[in-house]
Coordinates of C-alpha atoms in Angstrom, one line a residue:
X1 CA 0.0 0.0 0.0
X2 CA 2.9 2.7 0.9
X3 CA 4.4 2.3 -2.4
X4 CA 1.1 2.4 -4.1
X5 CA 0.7 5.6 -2.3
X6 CA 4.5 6.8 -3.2
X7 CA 3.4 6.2 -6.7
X8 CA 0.6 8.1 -6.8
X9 CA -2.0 5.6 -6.2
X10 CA -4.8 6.3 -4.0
X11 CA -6.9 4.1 -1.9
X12 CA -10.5 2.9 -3.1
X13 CA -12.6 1.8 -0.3
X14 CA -16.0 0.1 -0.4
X15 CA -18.1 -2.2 1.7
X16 CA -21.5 -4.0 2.6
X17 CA -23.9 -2.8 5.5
X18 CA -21.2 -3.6 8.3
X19 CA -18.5 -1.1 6.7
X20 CA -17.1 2.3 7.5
X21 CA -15.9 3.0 4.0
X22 CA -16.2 6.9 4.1
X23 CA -14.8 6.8 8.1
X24 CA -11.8 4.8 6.5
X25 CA -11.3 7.1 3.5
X26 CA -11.5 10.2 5.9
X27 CA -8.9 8.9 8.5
X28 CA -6.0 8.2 5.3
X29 CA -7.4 12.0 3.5
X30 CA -6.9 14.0 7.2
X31 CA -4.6 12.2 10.0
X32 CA -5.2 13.1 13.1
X33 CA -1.5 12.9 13.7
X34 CA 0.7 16.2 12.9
X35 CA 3.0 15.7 10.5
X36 CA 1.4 12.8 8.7
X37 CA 1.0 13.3 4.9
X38 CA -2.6 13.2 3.9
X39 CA -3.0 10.4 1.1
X40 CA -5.6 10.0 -1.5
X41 CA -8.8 8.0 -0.4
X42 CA -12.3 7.6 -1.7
X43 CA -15.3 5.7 -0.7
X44 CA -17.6 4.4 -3.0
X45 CA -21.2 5.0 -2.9
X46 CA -23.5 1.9 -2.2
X47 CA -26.5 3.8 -3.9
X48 CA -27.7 1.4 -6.8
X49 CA -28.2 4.8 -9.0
X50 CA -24.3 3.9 -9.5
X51 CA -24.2 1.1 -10.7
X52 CA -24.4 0.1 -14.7
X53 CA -27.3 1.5 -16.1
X54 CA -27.0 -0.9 -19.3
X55 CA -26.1 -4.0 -16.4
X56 CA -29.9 -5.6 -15.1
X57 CA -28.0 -6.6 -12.0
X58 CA -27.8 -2.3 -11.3
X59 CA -31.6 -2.7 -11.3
X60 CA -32.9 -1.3 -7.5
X61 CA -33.9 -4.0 -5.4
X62 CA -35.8 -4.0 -2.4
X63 CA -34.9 0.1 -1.9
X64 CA -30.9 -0.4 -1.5
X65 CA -29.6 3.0 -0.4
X66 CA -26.4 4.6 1.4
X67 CA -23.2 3.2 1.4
X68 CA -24.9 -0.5 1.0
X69 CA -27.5 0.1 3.4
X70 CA -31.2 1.0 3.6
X71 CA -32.3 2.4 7.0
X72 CA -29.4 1.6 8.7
X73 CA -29.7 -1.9 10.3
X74 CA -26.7 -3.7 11.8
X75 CA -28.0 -7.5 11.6
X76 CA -26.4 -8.2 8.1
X77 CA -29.7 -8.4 6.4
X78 CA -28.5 -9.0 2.7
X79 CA -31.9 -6.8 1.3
X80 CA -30.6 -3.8 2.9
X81 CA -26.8 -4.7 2.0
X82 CA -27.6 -3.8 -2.0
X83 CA -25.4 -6.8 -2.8
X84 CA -28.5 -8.1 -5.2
X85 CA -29.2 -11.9 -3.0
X86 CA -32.5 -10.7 -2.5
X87 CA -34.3 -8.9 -4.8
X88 CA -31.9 -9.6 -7.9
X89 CA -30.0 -6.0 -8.5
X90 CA -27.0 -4.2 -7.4
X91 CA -24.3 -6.7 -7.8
X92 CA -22.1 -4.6 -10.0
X93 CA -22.6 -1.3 -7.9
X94 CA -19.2 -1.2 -6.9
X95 CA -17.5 -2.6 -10.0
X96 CA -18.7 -0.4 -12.3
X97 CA -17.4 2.6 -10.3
X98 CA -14.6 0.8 -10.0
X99 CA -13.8 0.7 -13.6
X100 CA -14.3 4.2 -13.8
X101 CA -12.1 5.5 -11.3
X102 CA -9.6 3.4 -10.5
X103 CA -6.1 3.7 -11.8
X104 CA -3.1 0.2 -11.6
X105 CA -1.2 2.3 -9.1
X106 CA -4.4 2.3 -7.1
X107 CA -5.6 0.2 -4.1
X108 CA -9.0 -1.6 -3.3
X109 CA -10.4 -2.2 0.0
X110 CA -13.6 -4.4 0.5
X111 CA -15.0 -4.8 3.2
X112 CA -17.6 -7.5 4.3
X113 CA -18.9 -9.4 7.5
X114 CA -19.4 -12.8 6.0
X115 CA -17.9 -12.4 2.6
X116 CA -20.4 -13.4 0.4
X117 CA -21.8 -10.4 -0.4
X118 CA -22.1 -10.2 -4.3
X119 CA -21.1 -6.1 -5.1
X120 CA -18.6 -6.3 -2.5
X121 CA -16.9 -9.5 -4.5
X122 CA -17.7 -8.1 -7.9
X123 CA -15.7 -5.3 -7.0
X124 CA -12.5 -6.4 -5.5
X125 CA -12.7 -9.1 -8.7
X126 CA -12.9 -5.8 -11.1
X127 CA -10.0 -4.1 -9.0
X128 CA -7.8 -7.3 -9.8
X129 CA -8.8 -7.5 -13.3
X130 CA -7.5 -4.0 -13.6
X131 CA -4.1 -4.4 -11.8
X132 CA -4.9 -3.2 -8.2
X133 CA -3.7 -4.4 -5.3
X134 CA -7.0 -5.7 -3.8
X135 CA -7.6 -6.5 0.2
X136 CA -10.2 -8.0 1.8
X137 CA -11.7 -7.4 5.5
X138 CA -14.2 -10.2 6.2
X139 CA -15.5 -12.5 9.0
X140 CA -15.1 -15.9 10.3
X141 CA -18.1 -16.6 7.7
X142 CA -16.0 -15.9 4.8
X143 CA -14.6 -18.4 2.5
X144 CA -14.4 -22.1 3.5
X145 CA -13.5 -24.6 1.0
X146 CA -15.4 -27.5 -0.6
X147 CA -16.3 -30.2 2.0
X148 CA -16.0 -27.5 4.8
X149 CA -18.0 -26.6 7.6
X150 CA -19.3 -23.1 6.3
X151 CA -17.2 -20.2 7.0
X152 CA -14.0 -21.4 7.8
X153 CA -11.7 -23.8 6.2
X154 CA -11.1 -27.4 7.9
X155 CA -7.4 -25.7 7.7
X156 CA -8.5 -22.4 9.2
X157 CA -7.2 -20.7 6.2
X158 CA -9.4 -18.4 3.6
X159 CA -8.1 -19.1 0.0
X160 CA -8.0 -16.5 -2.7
X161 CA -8.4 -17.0 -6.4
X162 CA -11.8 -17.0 -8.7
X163 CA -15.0 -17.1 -7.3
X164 CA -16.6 -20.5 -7.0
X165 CA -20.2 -22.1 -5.4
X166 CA -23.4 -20.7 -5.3
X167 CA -24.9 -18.4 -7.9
X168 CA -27.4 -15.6 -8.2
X169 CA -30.0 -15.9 -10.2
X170 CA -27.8 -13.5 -12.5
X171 CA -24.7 -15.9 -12.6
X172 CA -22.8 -14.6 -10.1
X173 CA -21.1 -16.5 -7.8
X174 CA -21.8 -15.3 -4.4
X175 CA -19.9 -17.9 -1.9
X176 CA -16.4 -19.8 -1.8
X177 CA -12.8 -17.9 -3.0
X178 CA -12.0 -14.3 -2.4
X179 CA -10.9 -12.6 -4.9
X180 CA -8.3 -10.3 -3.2
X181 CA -4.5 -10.2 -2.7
X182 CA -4.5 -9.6 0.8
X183 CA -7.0 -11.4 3.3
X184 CA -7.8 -10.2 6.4
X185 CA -10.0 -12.0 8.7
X186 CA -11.5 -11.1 12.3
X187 CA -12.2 -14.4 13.3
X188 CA -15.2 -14.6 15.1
X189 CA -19.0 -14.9 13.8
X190 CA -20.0 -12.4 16.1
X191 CA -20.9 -9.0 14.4
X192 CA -19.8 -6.7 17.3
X193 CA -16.7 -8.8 17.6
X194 CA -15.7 -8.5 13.9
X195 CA -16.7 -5.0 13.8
X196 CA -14.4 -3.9 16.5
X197 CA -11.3 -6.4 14.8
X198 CA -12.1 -4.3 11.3
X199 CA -12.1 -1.2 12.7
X200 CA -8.9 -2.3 14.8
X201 CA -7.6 -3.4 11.3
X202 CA -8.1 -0.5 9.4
X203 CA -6.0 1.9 11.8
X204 CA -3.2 -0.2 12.2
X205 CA -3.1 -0.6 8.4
X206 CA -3.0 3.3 8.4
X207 CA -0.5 3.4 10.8
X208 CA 1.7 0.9 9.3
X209 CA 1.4 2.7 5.6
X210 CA 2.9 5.8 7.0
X211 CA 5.7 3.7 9.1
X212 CA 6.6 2.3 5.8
X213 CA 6.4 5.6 3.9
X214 CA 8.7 7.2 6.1
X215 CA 10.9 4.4 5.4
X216 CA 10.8 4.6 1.9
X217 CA 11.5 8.5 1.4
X218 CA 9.6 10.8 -1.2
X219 CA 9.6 9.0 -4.8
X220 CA 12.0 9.3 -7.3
X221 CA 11.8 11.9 -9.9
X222 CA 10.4 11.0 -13.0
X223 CA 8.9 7.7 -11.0
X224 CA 6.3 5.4 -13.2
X225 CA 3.1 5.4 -11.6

């Protein structure tokens, strides 16, 4: 992420109900530490008005709104999540914005309680397919392979690579691999408990991309983004 950010990439944050993606793109754009360089972050917006107009997955479905919420809600409720399980739209609400704004230099955070949420995976899959380096915050739901108890792994581990298991009624696949580089589980089924690890998470992660920045000194002139 620091050389990312050395390069001139900037940080592209985007989750289901659970997530703080505009808390998380505010603490890298102002630190609350003096002296710390502010570094480019956006969050994506969960509203299905952004998704593909020409894609029927960006159809609305059962009033999706906010940063992939609809009147709040903190029990994980996948019709209020806009990831498109129930009610068939909003799976590419995060890609598509995604391919829009996102440059290779870029990084792309997802974040999701139980990792099967469909836009959340969509996206991080469209921010791989376009170079960036992808990372995913999820739960001890998330991932599990075949033959597995669901959530976790007989091995404990959450594998990465294409999307495999069930599919939405519009084909995509909604449970099994991650698509991300990077991933980062709080492991615990509990929603306050991974909450609290994510939030945990994201800071050091901050804290540890300007430890490393300092390290690496300002980039060279005439540096490749």
């Amino acid at each position: 992420m620091a050389s990312r950010f050395r390069l001139g990439g900037k940080l592209i944050v985007f989750g289901d109900a659970s997530a703080d993606a505009a808390h998380i793109a505010v603490e890298f754009m102002h630190p609350v530490i003096v002296g710390k360089r502010a570094l480019p972050a956006v969050a994506l917006s969960g509203d299905i008005a952004t998704a593909d107009p020409m894609n029927d997955a960006g159809r609305e479905s059962d009033g999706d709104r906010g940063n992939g919420v609809a009147g709040g809600g903190e029990d994980g409720d996948h019709r209020q999540s806009g990831d498109g399980r129930k009610g068939g739209g909003g799976d590419e609400v995060f890609a598509h914005q995604v391919r829009h704004w996102a440059d290779p230099a870029d990084t792309a955070l997802g974040i999701f309680r139980d990792g099967r949420c469909p836009s959340v995976l969509r996206g991080l899959e469209a921010a791989g397919e376009l170079g960036l380096l992808t990372i995913a915050l999820a739960g001890a739901l998330a991932g599990g392979g075949e033959g597995d108890t669901p959530g976790r792994g007989a091995t404990g581990h959450f594998p990465t690579g294409p999307i495999t298991g069930e599919h939405t009624p519009g084909g995509r696949a909604t449970t099994g691999r991650l698509p991300a580089d990077h991933i980062l589980v709080a492991a615990s089924d509990e929603p306050a408990v991974v909450k609290e690890v994510h939030v945990t998470t994201y800071h050091l992660l901050w804290e540890l991309v300007h430890v490393f920045l300092d390290r690496l000194g300002p980039p060279a002139r005439g540096a490749d983004r």
